[in-house]
Amino acid sequence: MMNETDQATGGICPLEWALDVIAGKWKGLILWHIGAVGVLRHAALRRRLTGITQKVLTQQLRELERDGLVSRTIYPGASARVEYRLTTLGARVRPHLEALRIWGRDHLLMGTCPA
């Protein structure tokens, strides 16, 4: 049974959509790191994300750009430079990521998370 919110969004559950957009191990971390600095180049972002491959980072950035959370700016030149920044929509996710970070920290400190 659909609730009013689902009806207003064309039958799409807003929570399901939101979780799908930031799902996986890397998207939340990518958004977190770009938001913390403001603008990051691909290589700098990869250095911050221990364990991510070039292929996965590129794929995740493309998906975040497609979904309107990250914008990419290409600066042409001898060594073309690409920078990523959060869009307005992406910046609106950051407080929620901060709440998750605090929740994770608190549960890790209490010893309630299997680490």
Tab-separated table of N, CA and C in Angstrom:
chain	number	residue	atom	x	y	z
A	1	MET	N	0.839	-1.185	0.000
A	1	MET	CA	0.000	0.000	0.000
A	1	MET	C	0.884	1.249	0.000
A	2	MET	N	0.593	2.184	-0.886
A	2	MET	CA	1.357	3.420	-0.968
A	2	MET	C	0.861	4.424	0.054
A	3	ASN	N	1.804	5.171	0.621
A	3	ASN	CA	1.397	6.264	1.502
A	3	ASN	C	1.330	7.553	0.683
A	4	GLU	N	0.953	8.654	1.325
A	4	GLU	CA	0.793	9.923	0.609
A	4	GLU	C	2.082	10.377	-0.062
A	5	THR	N	3.208	10.186	0.626
A	5	THR	CA	4.482	10.609	0.053
A	5	THR	C	4.793	9.817	-1.197
A	6	ASP	N	4.570	8.509	-1.162
A	6	ASP	CA	4.825	7.682	-2.333
A	6	ASP	C	3.932	8.106	-3.494
A	7	GLN	N	2.688	8.451	-3.209
A	7	GLN	CA	1.779	8.898	-4.264
A	7	GLN	C	2.264	10.211	-4.866
A	8	ALA	N	2.764	11.103	-4.036
A	8	ALA	CA	3.247	12.404	-4.509
A	8	ALA	C	4.506	12.253	-5.363
A	9	THR	N	5.259	11.178	-5.164
A	9	THR	CA	6.504	10.971	-5.911
A	9	THR	C	6.323	9.950	-7.025
A	10	GLY	N	5.103	9.738	-7.433
A	10	GLY	CA	4.846	8.830	-8.542
A	10	GLY	C	5.021	7.370	-8.188
A	11	GLY	N	4.819	7.023	-6.933
A	11	GLY	CA	4.935	5.633	-6.511
A	11	GLY	C	6.340	5.219	-6.114
A	12	ILE	N	7.280	6.141	-6.199
A	12	ILE	CA	8.661	5.827	-5.819
A	12	ILE	C	8.834	6.165	-4.345
A	13	CYS	N	9.337	5.218	-3.581
A	13	CYS	CA	9.595	5.456	-2.167
A	13	CYS	C	10.795	6.394	-2.031
A	14	PRO	N	10.642	7.552	-1.411
A	14	PRO	CA	11.752	8.499	-1.276
A	14	PRO	C	12.957	7.915	-0.539
A	15	LEU	N	12.723	7.107	0.489
A	15	LEU	CA	13.836	6.506	1.225
A	15	LEU	C	14.594	5.524	0.339
A	16	GLU	N	13.863	4.726	-0.406
A	16	GLU	CA	14.507	3.766	-1.306
A	16	GLU	C	15.350	4.491	-2.350
A	17	TRP	N	14.805	5.578	-2.906
A	17	TRP	CA	15.544	6.345	-3.893
A	17	TRP	C	16.817	6.932	-3.284
A	18	ALA	N	16.679	7.542	-2.106
A	18	ALA	CA	17.826	8.179	-1.449
A	18	ALA	C	18.914	7.163	-1.140
A	19	LEU	N	18.527	6.011	-0.612
A	19	LEU	CA	19.517	4.984	-0.297
A	19	LEU	C	20.174	4.447	-1.561
A	20	ASP	N	19.421	4.339	-2.640
A	20	ASP	CA	19.977	3.871	-3.896
A	20	ASP	C	21.023	4.847	-4.430
A	21	VAL	N	20.756	6.145	-4.302
A	21	VAL	CA	21.659	7.166	-4.825
A	21	VAL	C	22.993	7.172	-4.075
A	22	ILE	N	22.989	6.917	-2.779
A	22	ILE	CA	24.242	6.956	-2.002
A	22	ILE	C	24.685	5.574	-1.538
A	23	ALA	N	24.109	4.515	-2.134
A	23	ALA	CA	24.397	3.147	-1.703
A	23	ALA	C	25.840	2.745	-1.970
A	24	GLY	N	26.262	1.779	-1.216
A	24	GLY	CA	27.575	1.192	-1.427
A	24	GLY	C	28.614	1.742	-0.474
A	25	LYS	N	29.754	1.142	-0.556
A	25	LYS	CA	30.850	1.483	0.352
A	25	LYS	C	31.437	2.865	0.071
A	26	TRP	N	31.415	3.307	-1.182
A	26	TRP	CA	32.219	4.460	-1.548
A	26	TRP	C	31.476	5.773	-1.724
A	27	LYS	N	30.219	5.760	-2.162
A	27	LYS	CA	29.558	7.015	-2.503
A	27	LYS	C	29.452	7.976	-1.325
A	28	GLY	N	29.084	7.484	-0.174
A	28	GLY	CA	29.010	8.344	1.001
A	28	GLY	C	30.358	8.931	1.358
A	29	LEU	N	31.396	8.117	1.242
A	29	LEU	CA	32.751	8.602	1.536
A	29	LEU	C	33.216	9.623	0.507
A	30	ILE	N	32.885	9.396	-0.750
A	30	ILE	CA	33.232	10.369	-1.795
A	30	ILE	C	32.556	11.705	-1.502
A	31	LEU	N	31.268	11.660	-1.208
A	31	LEU	CA	30.543	12.889	-0.888
A	31	LEU	C	31.129	13.563	0.345
A	32	TRP	N	31.478	12.767	1.343
A	32	TRP	CA	32.038	13.298	2.586
A	32	TRP	C	33.341	14.056	2.316
A	33	HIS	N	34.250	13.425	1.581
A	33	HIS	CA	35.568	14.027	1.350
A	33	HIS	C	35.489	15.256	0.444
A	34	ILE	N	34.687	15.197	-0.605
A	34	ILE	CA	34.543	16.385	-1.456
A	34	ILE	C	33.934	17.520	-0.647
A	35	GLY	N	32.913	17.213	0.143
A	35	GLY	CA	32.265	18.238	0.958
A	35	GLY	C	33.185	18.839	2.001
A	36	ALA	N	34.103	18.043	2.536
A	36	ALA	CA	35.019	18.529	3.570
A	36	ALA	C	36.008	19.541	3.014
A	37	VAL	N	36.401	19.360	1.762
A	37	VAL	CA	37.415	20.219	1.161
A	37	VAL	C	36.795	21.288	0.265
A	38	GLY	N	35.701	20.950	-0.379
A	38	GLY	CA	35.039	21.888	-1.284
A	38	GLY	C	35.231	21.504	-2.736
A	39	VAL	N	36.475	21.303	-3.127
A	39	VAL	CA	36.810	20.904	-4.495
A	39	VAL	C	37.961	19.913	-4.403
A	40	LEU	N	37.841	18.799	-5.120
A	40	LEU	CA	38.924	17.817	-5.134
A	40	LEU	C	39.167	17.324	-6.548
A	41	ARG	N	40.424	17.134	-6.858
A	41	ARG	CA	40.789	16.495	-8.115
A	41	ARG	C	40.724	14.987	-7.919
A	42	HIS	N	40.639	14.282	-9.023
A	42	HIS	CA	40.477	12.828	-9.009
A	42	HIS	C	41.573	12.151	-8.190
A	43	ALA	N	42.830	12.491	-8.446
A	43	ALA	CA	43.953	11.845	-7.760
A	43	ALA	C	43.930	12.130	-6.257
A	44	ALA	N	43.599	13.350	-5.883
A	44	ALA	CA	43.538	13.704	-4.458
A	44	ALA	C	42.426	12.944	-3.760
A	45	LEU	N	41.322	12.778	-4.447
A	45	LEU	CA	40.208	12.024	-3.884
A	45	LEU	C	40.596	10.559	-3.714
A	46	ARG	N	41.257	10.013	-4.699
A	46	ARG	CA	41.679	8.599	-4.610
A	46	ARG	C	42.652	8.383	-3.446
A	47	ARG	N	43.535	9.323	-3.203
A	47	ARG	CA	44.471	9.194	-2.071
A	47	ARG	C	43.731	9.160	-0.740
A	48	ARG	N	42.611	9.857	-0.643
A	48	ARG	CA	41.840	9.899	0.601
A	48	ARG	C	41.024	8.621	0.824
A	49	LEU	N	40.765	7.868	-0.243
A	49	LEU	CA	39.907	6.686	-0.165
A	49	LEU	C	40.759	5.417	-0.255
A	50	THR	N	41.298	5.026	0.851
A	50	THR	CA	42.173	3.860	0.907
A	50	THR	C	41.439	2.616	0.431
A	51	GLY	N	42.006	1.971	-0.582
A	51	GLY	CA	41.454	0.711	-1.062
A	51	GLY	C	40.587	0.807	-2.293
A	52	ILE	N	40.217	1.996	-2.711
A	52	ILE	CA	39.372	2.123	-3.901
A	52	ILE	C	40.246	2.021	-5.150
A	53	THR	N	39.731	1.371	-6.174
A	53	THR	CA	40.460	1.288	-7.435
A	53	THR	C	40.098	2.480	-8.318
A	54	GLN	N	40.951	2.734	-9.279
A	54	GLN	CA	40.713	3.814	-10.248
A	54	GLN	C	39.375	3.600	-10.951
A	55	LYS	N	39.120	2.372	-11.368
A	55	LYS	CA	37.895	2.046	-12.096
A	55	LYS	C	36.651	2.314	-11.247
A	56	VAL	N	36.669	1.857	-10.007
A	56	VAL	CA	35.507	2.028	-9.125
A	56	VAL	C	35.293	3.509	-8.808
A	57	LEU	N	36.355	4.242	-8.544
A	57	LEU	CA	36.218	5.672	-8.253
A	57	LEU	C	35.593	6.395	-9.441
A	58	THR	N	36.084	6.121	-10.627
A	58	THR	CA	35.538	6.749	-11.825
A	58	THR	C	34.066	6.402	-11.997
A	59	GLN	N	33.713	5.147	-11.805
A	59	GLN	CA	32.321	4.708	-11.930
A	59	GLN	C	31.425	5.404	-10.910
A	60	GLN	N	31.871	5.459	-9.656
A	60	GLN	CA	31.072	6.074	-8.599
A	60	GLN	C	30.897	7.567	-8.834
A	61	LEU	N	31.965	8.239	-9.275
A	61	LEU	CA	31.868	9.670	-9.577
A	61	LEU	C	30.891	9.920	-10.723
A	62	ARG	N	30.934	9.071	-11.744
A	62	ARG	CA	30.000	9.227	-12.867
A	62	ARG	C	28.552	9.062	-12.403
A	63	GLU	N	28.309	8.088	-11.524
A	63	GLU	CA	26.957	7.867	-11.020
A	63	GLU	C	26.499	9.045	-10.161
A	64	LEU	N	27.394	9.561	-9.319
A	64	LEU	CA	27.045	10.714	-8.490
A	64	LEU	C	26.787	11.948	-9.347
A	65	GLU	N	27.545	12.084	-10.420
A	65	GLU	CA	27.320	13.199	-11.349
A	65	GLU	C	25.983	13.007	-12.075
A	66	ARG	N	25.707	11.805	-12.539
A	66	ARG	CA	24.447	11.503	-13.217
A	66	ARG	C	23.242	11.803	-12.325
A	67	ASP	N	23.388	11.494	-11.021
A	67	ASP	CA	22.289	11.696	-10.079
A	67	ASP	C	22.231	13.107	-9.517
A	68	GLY	N	23.138	13.971	-9.974
A	68	GLY	CA	23.067	15.386	-9.618
A	68	GLY	C	23.664	15.761	-8.277
A	69	LEU	N	24.509	14.900	-7.688
A	69	LEU	CA	25.104	15.198	-6.393
A	69	LEU	C	26.503	15.796	-6.508
A	70	VAL	N	27.164	15.529	-7.623
A	70	VAL	CA	28.538	15.996	-7.840
A	70	VAL	C	28.602	16.643	-9.214
A	71	SER	N	29.352	17.721	-9.310
A	71	SER	CA	29.604	18.325	-10.620
A	71	SER	C	31.084	18.168	-10.950
A	72	ARG	N	31.348	18.040	-12.220
A	72	ARG	CA	32.720	17.851	-12.712
A	72	ARG	C	33.059	19.021	-13.612
A	73	THR	N	34.237	19.606	-13.376
A	73	THR	CA	34.731	20.690	-14.219
A	73	THR	C	36.047	20.253	-14.828
A	74	ILE	N	36.121	20.359	-16.154
A	74	ILE	CA	37.343	19.992	-16.873
A	74	ILE	C	38.045	21.265	-17.302
A	75	TYR	N	39.320	21.364	-16.948
A	75	TYR	CA	40.145	22.497	-17.342
A	75	TYR	C	41.133	22.002	-18.389
A	76	PRO	N	40.943	22.393	-19.648
A	76	PRO	CA	41.838	21.908	-20.704
A	76	PRO	C	43.222	22.519	-20.571
A	77	GLY	N	44.151	21.831	-21.131
A	77	GLY	CA	45.521	22.310	-21.107
A	77	GLY	C	46.458	21.159	-21.407
A	78	ALA	N	47.742	21.416	-21.226
A	78	ALA	CA	48.739	20.380	-21.493
A	78	ALA	C	48.436	19.127	-20.680
A	79	SER	N	48.112	19.318	-19.406
A	79	SER	CA	47.671	18.183	-18.585
A	79	SER	C	46.270	18.529	-18.091
A	80	ALA	N	45.282	18.055	-18.831
A	80	ALA	CA	43.892	18.379	-18.504
A	80	ALA	C	43.607	18.075	-17.043
A	81	ARG	N	42.975	19.016	-16.384
A	81	ARG	CA	42.667	18.908	-14.955
A	81	ARG	C	41.164	18.755	-14.788
A	82	VAL	N	40.765	17.828	-13.933
A	82	VAL	CA	39.353	17.608	-13.656
A	82	VAL	C	39.142	17.805	-12.159
A	83	GLU	N	38.158	18.632	-11.826
A	83	GLU	CA	37.829	18.880	-10.424
A	83	GLU	C	36.386	18.491	-10.159
A	84	TYR	N	36.153	18.011	-8.943
A	84	TYR	CA	34.817	17.617	-8.517
A	84	TYR	C	34.405	18.462	-7.325
A	85	ARG	N	33.126	18.851	-7.310
A	85	ARG	CA	32.559	19.583	-6.180
A	85	ARG	C	31.128	19.110	-5.982
A	86	LEU	N	30.611	19.328	-4.794
A	86	LEU	CA	29.233	18.961	-4.532
A	86	LEU	C	28.300	19.974	-5.182
A	87	THR	N	27.204	19.491	-5.697
A	87	THR	CA	26.144	20.373	-6.162
A	87	THR	C	25.339	20.795	-4.932
A	88	THR	N	24.351	21.629	-5.134
A	88	THR	CA	23.469	22.012	-4.035
A	88	THR	C	22.793	20.765	-3.452
A	89	LEU	N	22.344	19.880	-4.318
A	89	LEU	CA	21.715	18.640	-3.857
A	89	LEU	C	22.704	17.788	-3.071
A	90	GLY	N	23.930	17.683	-3.560
A	90	GLY	CA	24.948	16.907	-2.862
A	90	GLY	C	25.295	17.500	-1.506
A	91	ALA	N	25.354	18.821	-1.434
A	91	ALA	CA	25.670	19.484	-0.162
A	91	ALA	C	24.572	19.236	0.874
A	92	ARG	N	23.354	19.041	0.413
A	92	ARG	CA	22.245	18.789	1.346
A	92	ARG	C	22.343	17.400	1.988
A	93	VAL	N	23.125	16.509	1.411
A	93	VAL	CA	23.309	15.166	1.978
A	93	VAL	C	24.317	15.190	3.122
A	94	ARG	N	25.236	16.141	3.085
A	94	ARG	CA	26.358	16.147	4.033
A	94	ARG	C	25.934	16.157	5.504
A	95	PRO	N	24.952	16.930	5.940
A	95	PRO	CA	24.555	16.873	7.354
A	95	PRO	C	24.069	15.467	7.762
A	96	HIS	N	23.462	14.772	6.835
A	96	HIS	CA	22.986	13.416	7.134
A	96	HIS	C	24.164	12.443	7.238
A	97	LEU	N	25.181	12.660	6.410
A	97	LEU	CA	26.390	11.847	6.521
A	97	LEU	C	27.100	12.129	7.843
A	98	GLU	N	27.096	13.387	8.263
A	98	GLU	CA	27.688	13.739	9.558
A	98	GLU	C	26.940	13.047	10.694
A	99	ALA	N	25.625	13.003	10.609
A	99	ALA	CA	24.843	12.298	11.635
A	99	ALA	C	25.185	10.814	11.652
A	100	LEU	N	25.358	10.205	10.497
A	100	LEU	CA	25.760	8.790	10.433
A	100	LEU	C	27.166	8.588	10.996
A	101	ARG	N	28.070	9.549	10.703
A	101	ARG	CA	29.434	9.455	11.237
A	101	ARG	C	29.417	9.479	12.762
A	102	ILE	N	28.641	10.376	13.329
A	102	ILE	CA	28.544	10.487	14.783
A	102	ILE	C	27.916	9.225	15.369
A	103	TRP	N	26.875	8.731	14.741
A	103	TRP	CA	26.232	7.501	15.187
A	103	TRP	C	27.229	6.342	15.166
A	104	GLY	N	27.993	6.216	14.085
A	104	GLY	CA	29.005	5.165	13.995
A	104	GLY	C	30.085	5.317	15.047
A	105	ARG	N	30.560	6.532	15.250
A	105	ARG	CA	31.580	6.781	16.272
A	105	ARG	C	31.070	6.392	17.656
A	106	ASP	N	29.858	6.817	17.969
A	106	ASP	CA	29.296	6.530	19.292
A	106	ASP	C	29.162	5.031	19.523
A	107	HIS	N	28.714	4.305	18.521
A	107	HIS	CA	28.543	2.865	18.688
A	107	HIS	C	29.876	2.131	18.708
A	108	LEU	N	30.850	2.630	17.983
A	108	LEU	CA	32.187	2.035	18.054
A	108	LEU	C	32.780	2.248	19.435
A	109	LEU	N	32.615	3.446	19.984
A	109	LEU	CA	33.153	3.754	21.310
A	109	LEU	C	32.468	2.951	22.407
A	110	MET	N	31.185	2.648	22.214
A	110	MET	CA	30.459	1.861	23.208
A	110	MET	C	30.736	0.370	23.064
A	111	GLY	N	31.427	0.002	21.988
A	111	GLY	CA	31.736	-1.402	21.782
A	111	GLY	C	30.555	-2.219	21.306
A	112	THR	N	29.546	-1.576	20.715
A	112	THR	CA	28.373	-2.304	20.256
A	112	THR	C	28.433	-2.687	18.787
A	113	CYS	N	29.524	-2.330	18.119
A	113	CYS	CA	29.663	-2.688	16.707
A	113	CYS	C	30.734	-3.753	16.558
A	114	PRO	N	30.450	-4.789	15.787
A	114	PRO	CA	31.496	-5.785	15.525
A	114	PRO	C	32.534	-5.161	14.602
A	115	ALA	N	33.733	-4.972	15.102
A	115	ALA	CA	34.772	-4.321	14.284
A	115	ALA	C	35.810	-5.308	13.837
